[in-house]
PDB file of C-alpha atoms in Angstrom:
ATOM      1  CA  MET A   5       0.000   0.000   0.000  1.00 94.00           C
ATOM      2  CA  ILE A   6       1.145   3.507  -0.839  1.00 97.00           C
ATOM      3  CA  SER A   7      -0.010   6.531   1.159  1.00 97.00           C
ATOM      4  CA  ALA A   8       0.402  10.290   1.122  1.00 97.00           C
ATOM      5  CA  GLY A   9      -0.714  13.000   3.522  1.00 96.00           C
ATOM      6  CA  GLU A  10      -1.494  12.947   7.225  1.00 96.00           C
ATOM      7  CA  GLY A  11      -4.561  12.631   9.405  1.00 95.00           C
ATOM      8  CA  ARG A  12      -7.840  13.350   7.654  1.00 95.00           C
ATOM      9  CA  TYR A  13      -5.907  14.217   4.484  1.00 96.00           C
ATOM     10  CA  THR A  14      -4.325  10.769   4.131  1.00 97.00           C
ATOM     11  CA  VAL A  15      -4.928   9.070   0.788  1.00 97.00           C
ATOM     12  CA  ARG A  16      -4.034   5.435   0.132  1.00 98.00           C
ATOM     13  CA  LEU A  17      -3.478   3.489  -3.081  1.00 98.00           C
ATOM     14  CA  GLU A  18      -3.597  -0.281  -3.326  1.00 97.00           C
ATOM     15  CA  SER A  19      -2.891  -2.150  -6.562  1.00 96.00           C
ATOM     16  CA  TYR A  20      -3.666  -5.667  -7.675  1.00 96.00           C
ATOM     17  CA  ASN A  21      -2.590  -7.512 -10.810  1.00 94.00           C
ATOM     18  CA  VAL A  22      -5.577  -9.343 -12.253  1.00 95.00           C
ATOM     19  CA  GLY A  23      -4.145 -11.451 -15.052  1.00 94.00           C
ATOM     20  CA  LYS A  24      -2.820  -8.958 -17.614  1.00 93.00           C
ATOM     21  CA  ASP A  25      -5.019  -6.203 -16.177  1.00 94.00           C
ATOM     22  CA  MET A  26      -4.755  -4.075 -13.056  1.00 95.00           C
ATOM     23  CA  LEU A  27      -7.092  -2.963 -10.279  1.00 97.00           C
ATOM     24  CA  ILE A  28      -6.252   0.266  -8.450  1.00 97.00           C
ATOM     25  CA  VAL A  29      -8.128   1.281  -5.284  1.00 98.00           C
ATOM     26  CA  ILE A  30      -7.700   4.882  -4.060  1.00 98.00           C
ATOM     27  CA  THR A  31      -9.320   5.739  -0.720  1.00 97.00           C
ATOM     28  CA  GLY A  32      -8.881   8.171   2.100  1.00 96.00           C
ATOM     29  CA  GLY A  33     -10.030  11.157   4.057  1.00 93.00           C
ATOM     30  CA  GLU A  34     -12.374  10.536   6.952  1.00 93.00           C
ATOM     31  CA  GLU A  35     -14.286   7.666   5.385  1.00 89.00           C
ATOM     32  CA  ASP A  36     -13.253   5.053   2.836  1.00 91.00           C
ATOM     33  CA  HIS A  37     -16.013   4.140   0.416  1.00 93.00           C
ATOM     34  CA  ILE A  38     -16.718   3.436  -3.249  1.00 95.00           C
ATOM     35  CA  GLY A  39     -17.650   6.685  -4.977  1.00 94.00           C
ATOM     36  CA  SER A  40     -16.668   5.865  -8.552  1.00 96.00           C
ATOM     37  CA  ALA A  41     -15.155   3.205 -10.756  1.00 97.00           C
ATOM     38  CA  THR A  42     -13.346   4.036 -13.993  1.00 97.00           C
ATOM     39  CA  LEU A  43     -12.439   1.348 -16.514  1.00 97.00           C
ATOM     40  CA  ILE A  44      -9.904   2.244 -19.192  1.00 96.00           C
ATOM     41  CA  GLU A  45      -9.234  -0.252 -21.977  1.00 91.00           C
ATOM     42  CA  ALA A  46      -7.557   2.069 -24.406  1.00 75.00           C
ATOM     43  CA  LYS A  47      -6.716   5.750 -24.336  1.00 72.00           C
ATOM     44  CA  SER A  48      -9.920   6.627 -26.159  1.00 72.00           C
ATOM     45  CA  HIS A  49     -12.124   4.127 -24.335  1.00 88.00           C
ATOM     46  CA  LEU A  50     -12.891   5.146 -20.761  1.00 92.00           C
ATOM     47  CA  GLN A  51     -16.075   4.283 -18.863  1.00 96.00           C
ATOM     48  CA  THR A  52     -17.043   5.556 -15.416  1.00 95.00           C
ATOM     49  CA  MET A  53     -19.753   4.612 -12.953  1.00 96.00           C
ATOM     50  CA  ILE A  54     -20.506   7.276 -10.338  1.00 95.00           C
ATOM     51  CA  LYS A  55     -22.306   6.769  -7.046  1.00 94.00           C
ATOM     52  CA  LYS A  56     -25.158   9.253  -6.706  1.00 94.00           C
ATOM     53  CA  GLY A  57     -24.021  12.485  -5.062  1.00 88.00           C
ATOM     54  CA  HIS A  58     -20.307  11.727  -5.281  1.00 89.00           C
ATOM     55  CA  GLN A  59     -17.511  13.511  -7.138  1.00 87.00           C
ATOM     56  CA  ASP A  60     -14.811  10.848  -6.856  1.00 90.00           C
ATOM     57  CA  HIS A  61     -14.883  10.332 -10.637  1.00 92.00           C
ATOM     58  CA  VAL A  62     -12.772  13.461 -11.023  1.00 92.00           C
ATOM     59  CA  VAL A  63      -9.922  11.576  -9.340  1.00 94.00           C
ATOM     60  CA  SER A  64     -10.600   8.111 -10.807  1.00 95.00           C
ATOM     61  CA  GLU A  65     -10.728   9.379 -14.403  1.00 94.00           C
ATOM     62  CA  LYS A  66      -7.641  11.576 -14.087  1.00 94.00           C
ATOM     63  CA  MET A  67      -5.594   8.866 -12.383  1.00 95.00           C
ATOM     64  CA  ALA A  68      -6.779   6.145 -14.795  1.00 95.00           C
ATOM     65  CA  ASN A  69      -5.520   8.189 -17.743  1.00 93.00           C
ATOM     66  CA  ILE A  70      -2.178   8.918 -16.067  1.00 93.00           C
ATOM     67  CA  ILE A  71      -1.593   5.297 -15.070  1.00 94.00           C
ATOM     68  CA  TYR A  72      -2.700   3.919 -18.449  1.00 94.00           C
ATOM     69  CA  ASP A  73      -0.421   6.336 -20.316  1.00 92.00           C
ATOM     70  CA  THR A  74       2.522   5.045 -18.315  1.00 91.00           C
ATOM     71  CA  ILE A  75       1.983   1.315 -17.906  1.00 89.00           C
ATOM     72  CA  GLY A  76      -0.249   0.600 -20.912  1.00 88.00           C
ATOM     73  CA  LYS A  77      -2.405  -2.005 -19.147  1.00 90.00           C
ATOM     74  CA  ASP A  78      -6.179  -2.145 -19.099  1.00 93.00           C
ATOM     75  CA  LEU A  79      -7.200  -1.094 -15.621  1.00 95.00           C
ATOM     76  CA  LEU A  80     -10.039  -0.339 -13.256  1.00 97.00           C
ATOM     77  CA  VAL A  81      -9.612   2.543 -10.818  1.00 97.00           C
ATOM     78  CA  VAL A  82     -12.003   2.509  -7.860  1.00 98.00           C
ATOM     79  CA  CYS A  83     -12.023   5.710  -5.829  1.00 97.00           C
ATOM     80  CA  GLY A  84     -13.606   6.827  -2.574  1.00 96.00           C
ATOM     81  CA  ILE A  85     -12.186   9.808  -0.689  1.00 96.00           C
ATOM     82  CA  HIS A  86     -14.380  11.723   1.755  1.00 93.00           C
ATOM     83  CA  ILE A  87     -14.219  14.621   4.214  1.00 92.00           C
ATOM     84  CA  ASP A  88     -17.450  16.079   5.627  1.00 91.00           C
ATOM     85  CA  ASP A  89     -18.155  19.588   4.317  1.00 90.00           C
ATOM     86  CA  ALA A  90     -14.752  19.786   2.605  1.00 89.00           C
ATOM     87  CA  SER A  91     -13.603  23.205   1.460  1.00 92.00           C
ATOM     88  CA  LYS A  92     -12.038  23.740  -1.963  1.00 93.00           C
ATOM     89  CA  GLU A  93      -8.618  23.897  -0.287  1.00 95.00           C
ATOM     90  CA  GLU A  94      -9.203  20.564   1.454  1.00 93.00           C
ATOM     91  CA  ILE A  95     -10.342  18.950  -1.792  1.00 92.00           C
ATOM     92  CA  ASP A  96      -7.194  20.267  -3.493  1.00 94.00           C
ATOM     93  CA  ILE A  97      -5.052  18.714  -0.726  1.00 95.00           C
ATOM     94  CA  LEU A  98      -6.776  15.342  -1.167  1.00 95.00           C
ATOM     95  CA  VAL A  99      -6.388  15.433  -4.962  1.00 95.00           C
ATOM     96  CA  ASP A 100      -2.711  16.371  -4.568  1.00 96.00           C
ATOM     97  CA  ASN A 101      -2.245  13.451  -2.167  1.00 97.00           C
ATOM     98  CA  ALA A 102      -3.958  11.088  -4.627  1.00 97.00           C
ATOM     99  CA  GLN A 103      -1.575  12.355  -7.315  1.00 97.00           C
ATOM    100  CA  ALA A 104       1.395  11.758  -5.007  1.00 97.00           C
ATOM    101  CA  CYS A 105       0.236   8.168  -4.464  1.00 97.00           C
ATOM    102  CA  VAL A 106      -0.082   7.622  -8.211  1.00 97.00           C
ATOM    103  CA  ASP A 107       3.356   9.155  -8.822  1.00 96.00           C
ATOM    104  CA  ARG A 108       4.898   6.760  -6.277  1.00 96.00           C
ATOM    105  CA  PHE A 109       2.999   3.825  -7.763  1.00 96.00           C
ATOM    106  CA  ILE A 110       4.222   4.651 -11.273  1.00 94.00           C
ATOM    107  CA  GLU A 111       7.791   5.057 -10.020  1.00 92.00           C
ATOM    108  CA  LYS A 112       7.583   1.614  -8.425  1.00 91.00           C
ATOM    109  CA  GLU A 113       5.928  -0.032 -11.450  1.00 87.00           C
ATOM    110  CA  THR A 114       8.375   1.399 -13.985  1.00 82.00           C
ATOM    111  CA  ASP A 115      11.553   1.232 -11.874  1.00 81.00           C
ATOM    112  CA  GLY A 116      11.985   4.945 -12.470  1.00 61.00           C
ATOM    113  CA  ARG A 117      11.170   4.898 -16.202  1.00 59.00           C
ATOM    114  CA  ARG A 118       8.160   7.218 -16.741  1.00 51.00           C
ATOM    115  CA  SER A 119       7.264   6.022 -20.219  1.00 47.00           C
ATOM    116  CA  ARG A 120       6.240   2.570 -21.402  1.00 45.00           C
ATOM    117  CA  PHE A 121       7.669   3.268 -24.889  1.00 39.00           C
TER     118      PHE A 121
END
């Protein structure tokens, strides 16, 4: 597991190889949950399911594209990050921490090589 941030701003990333594909789970804040799921099979083929009233798809779609561009595997990104009554600044912190987790994951997956080409 990879994590970034502290306290209520902690975001975690877990990854699982599923055959040739990958499952990424990004959770954090005050309450882990499933807010969205984004499947990316090819750069131009992205599908997202969003739980009613949630905005987690902003993170799952962005991170799915970043990860796919680097590792080139079909993947599902499940995301659920929550803080009650979060301000814009708090949301920005959580998104930055999700990005930091993804950056560390990519570094680990590519042994420091950012491109799959």
